[in-house]
Amino acid sequence: DDELGAANYNSPERTMAAIRYSGFWSEKNYLKNADKLKAWVVKKGFNAVGDPVWARYDAPYMPWFLRRNEILIAIETPINND
């Protein structure tokens, strides 16, 4: 809805890895959690596809300890040619 400044769009289906964390957004928290997510993706044998995406779900007046943030990254399973 244009009045709300929101837009709808379609994106291709994909599998995402995500890490959830609470607190205020800061570059430090984002980088720390993005690094954790990237390490998990590699450890589990997936390939990251593209850049991480940051998602936040709460209103600005939500207390910091109740805020929910996520970092998501598209992943694919590597093809095993053995």
PDB file of C-alpha atoms in Angstrom:
ATOM      1  CA  ASP A   1       0.000   0.000   0.000  1.00  0.00           C
ATOM      2  CA  ASP A   2       1.551   3.302  -1.103  1.00  0.00           C
ATOM      3  CA  GLU A   3       0.003   5.159   1.809  1.00  0.00           C
ATOM      4  CA  LEU A   4       1.985   3.037   4.278  1.00  0.00           C
ATOM      5  CA  GLY A   5       5.176   3.090   2.239  1.00  0.00           C
ATOM      6  CA  ALA A   6       5.030  -0.678   1.780  1.00  0.00           C
ATOM      7  CA  ALA A   7       5.340  -2.681  -1.405  1.00  0.00           C
ATOM      8  CA  ASN A   8       4.563  -6.240  -2.406  1.00  0.00           C
ATOM      9  CA  TYR A   9       6.814  -8.182  -4.714  1.00  0.00           C
ATOM     10  CA  ASN A  10       7.450 -11.773  -5.700  1.00  0.00           C
ATOM     11  CA  SER A  11      10.807 -13.416  -5.329  1.00  0.00           C
ATOM     12  CA  PRO A  12      11.905 -16.872  -6.395  1.00  0.00           C
ATOM     13  CA  GLU A  13      11.610 -19.701  -3.902  1.00  0.00           C
ATOM     14  CA  ARG A  14      14.817 -20.282  -1.977  1.00  0.00           C
ATOM     15  CA  THR A  15      16.130 -21.872   1.183  1.00  0.00           C
ATOM     16  CA  MET A  16      17.351 -19.474   3.848  1.00  0.00           C
ATOM     17  CA  ALA A  17      19.572 -19.937   6.880  1.00  0.00           C
ATOM     18  CA  ALA A  18      18.762 -17.577   9.750  1.00  0.00           C
ATOM     19  CA  ILE A  19      20.094 -16.497  13.093  1.00  0.00           C
ATOM     20  CA  ARG A  20      17.863 -14.729  15.590  1.00  0.00           C
ATOM     21  CA  TYR A  21      19.074 -12.282  18.223  1.00  0.00           C
ATOM     22  CA  SER A  22      17.562  -9.672  20.508  1.00  0.00           C
ATOM     23  CA  GLY A  23      18.496  -6.139  21.424  1.00  0.00           C
ATOM     24  CA  PHE A  24      19.023  -2.842  19.683  1.00  0.00           C
ATOM     25  CA  TRP A  25      20.351  -2.830  16.176  1.00  0.00           C
ATOM     26  CA  SER A  26      23.982  -1.883  15.872  1.00  0.00           C
ATOM     27  CA  GLU A  27      26.607  -2.548  13.259  1.00  0.00           C
ATOM     28  CA  LYS A  28      28.622  -4.421  15.893  1.00  0.00           C
ATOM     29  CA  ASN A  29      25.711  -6.794  16.688  1.00  0.00           C
ATOM     30  CA  TYR A  30      24.935  -7.245  13.008  1.00  0.00           C
ATOM     31  CA  LEU A  31      28.523  -8.143  12.105  1.00  0.00           C
ATOM     32  CA  LYS A  32      28.935 -10.471  15.085  1.00  0.00           C
ATOM     33  CA  ASN A  33      25.776 -12.408  14.251  1.00  0.00           C
ATOM     34  CA  ALA A  34      26.395 -12.379  10.491  1.00  0.00           C
ATOM     35  CA  ASP A  35      29.808 -13.958  11.153  1.00  0.00           C
ATOM     36  CA  LYS A  36      28.195 -16.633  13.364  1.00  0.00           C
ATOM     37  CA  LEU A  37      25.649 -17.416  10.649  1.00  0.00           C
ATOM     38  CA  LYS A  38      28.276 -17.593   7.909  1.00  0.00           C
ATOM     39  CA  ALA A  39      30.402 -19.957  10.029  1.00  0.00           C
ATOM     40  CA  TRP A  40      27.377 -22.206  10.644  1.00  0.00           C
ATOM     41  CA  VAL A  41      26.564 -22.300   6.923  1.00  0.00           C
ATOM     42  CA  VAL A  42      30.119 -23.411   6.098  1.00  0.00           C
ATOM     43  CA  LYS A  43      30.220 -25.931   8.972  1.00  0.00           C
ATOM     44  CA  LYS A  44      27.022 -27.573   7.734  1.00  0.00           C
ATOM     45  CA  GLY A  45      28.355 -27.839   4.165  1.00  0.00           C
ATOM     46  CA  PHE A  46      26.074 -25.304   2.493  1.00  0.00           C
ATOM     47  CA  ASN A  47      27.041 -22.603   0.033  1.00  0.00           C
ATOM     48  CA  ALA A  48      25.908 -19.052   0.739  1.00  0.00           C
ATOM     49  CA  VAL A  49      24.197 -17.419  -2.238  1.00  0.00           C
ATOM     50  CA  GLY A  50      24.350 -13.645  -2.122  1.00  0.00           C
ATOM     51  CA  ASP A  51      24.666 -11.263   0.774  1.00  0.00           C
ATOM     52  CA  PRO A  52      23.079 -11.549   4.217  1.00  0.00           C
ATOM     53  CA  VAL A  53      19.771  -9.738   4.740  1.00  0.00           C
ATOM     54  CA  TRP A  54      18.894  -8.089   8.018  1.00  0.00           C
ATOM     55  CA  ALA A  55      15.303  -8.288   9.309  1.00  0.00           C
ATOM     56  CA  ARG A  56      13.748  -6.581  12.294  1.00  0.00           C
ATOM     57  CA  TYR A  57      10.211  -7.096  13.450  1.00  0.00           C
ATOM     58  CA  ASP A  58       9.428  -4.752  16.326  1.00  0.00           C
ATOM     59  CA  ALA A  59       8.309  -1.175  16.702  1.00  0.00           C
ATOM     60  CA  PRO A  60      10.891   1.386  17.848  1.00  0.00           C
ATOM     61  CA  TYR A  61       9.205   1.703  21.262  1.00  0.00           C
ATOM     62  CA  MET A  62       9.640  -2.016  22.050  1.00  0.00           C
ATOM     63  CA  PRO A  63      12.058  -2.514  25.004  1.00  0.00           C
ATOM     64  CA  TRP A  64      15.484  -3.640  23.783  1.00  0.00           C
ATOM     65  CA  PHE A  65      15.323  -7.013  25.555  1.00  0.00           C
ATOM     66  CA  LEU A  66      12.066  -7.890  23.752  1.00  0.00           C
ATOM     67  CA  ARG A  67      13.183  -6.859  20.268  1.00  0.00           C
ATOM     68  CA  ARG A  68      13.663  -9.619  17.712  1.00  0.00           C
ATOM     69  CA  ASN A  69      16.164  -9.309  14.892  1.00  0.00           C
ATOM     70  CA  GLU A  70      17.263 -11.856  12.321  1.00  0.00           C
ATOM     71  CA  ILE A  71      19.961 -12.158   9.729  1.00  0.00           C
ATOM     72  CA  LEU A  72      19.098 -14.381   6.776  1.00  0.00           C
ATOM     73  CA  ILE A  73      21.197 -15.700   3.947  1.00  0.00           C
ATOM     74  CA  ALA A  74      20.125 -17.773   0.961  1.00  0.00           C
ATOM     75  CA  ILE A  75      21.844 -21.159   0.851  1.00  0.00           C
ATOM     76  CA  GLU A  76      22.175 -24.117  -1.471  1.00  0.00           C
ATOM     77  CA  THR A  77      23.504 -27.602  -0.916  1.00  0.00           C
ATOM     78  CA  PRO A  78      26.672 -28.253  -2.870  1.00  0.00           C
ATOM     79  CA  ILE A  79      26.499 -30.851  -5.617  1.00  0.00           C
ATOM     80  CA  ASN A  80      28.513 -33.891  -4.654  1.00  0.00           C
ATOM     81  CA  ASN A  81      30.256 -35.342  -7.719  1.00  0.00           C
ATOM     82  CA  ASP A  82      31.677 -38.414  -5.932  1.00  0.00           C
TER      83      ASP A  82
END
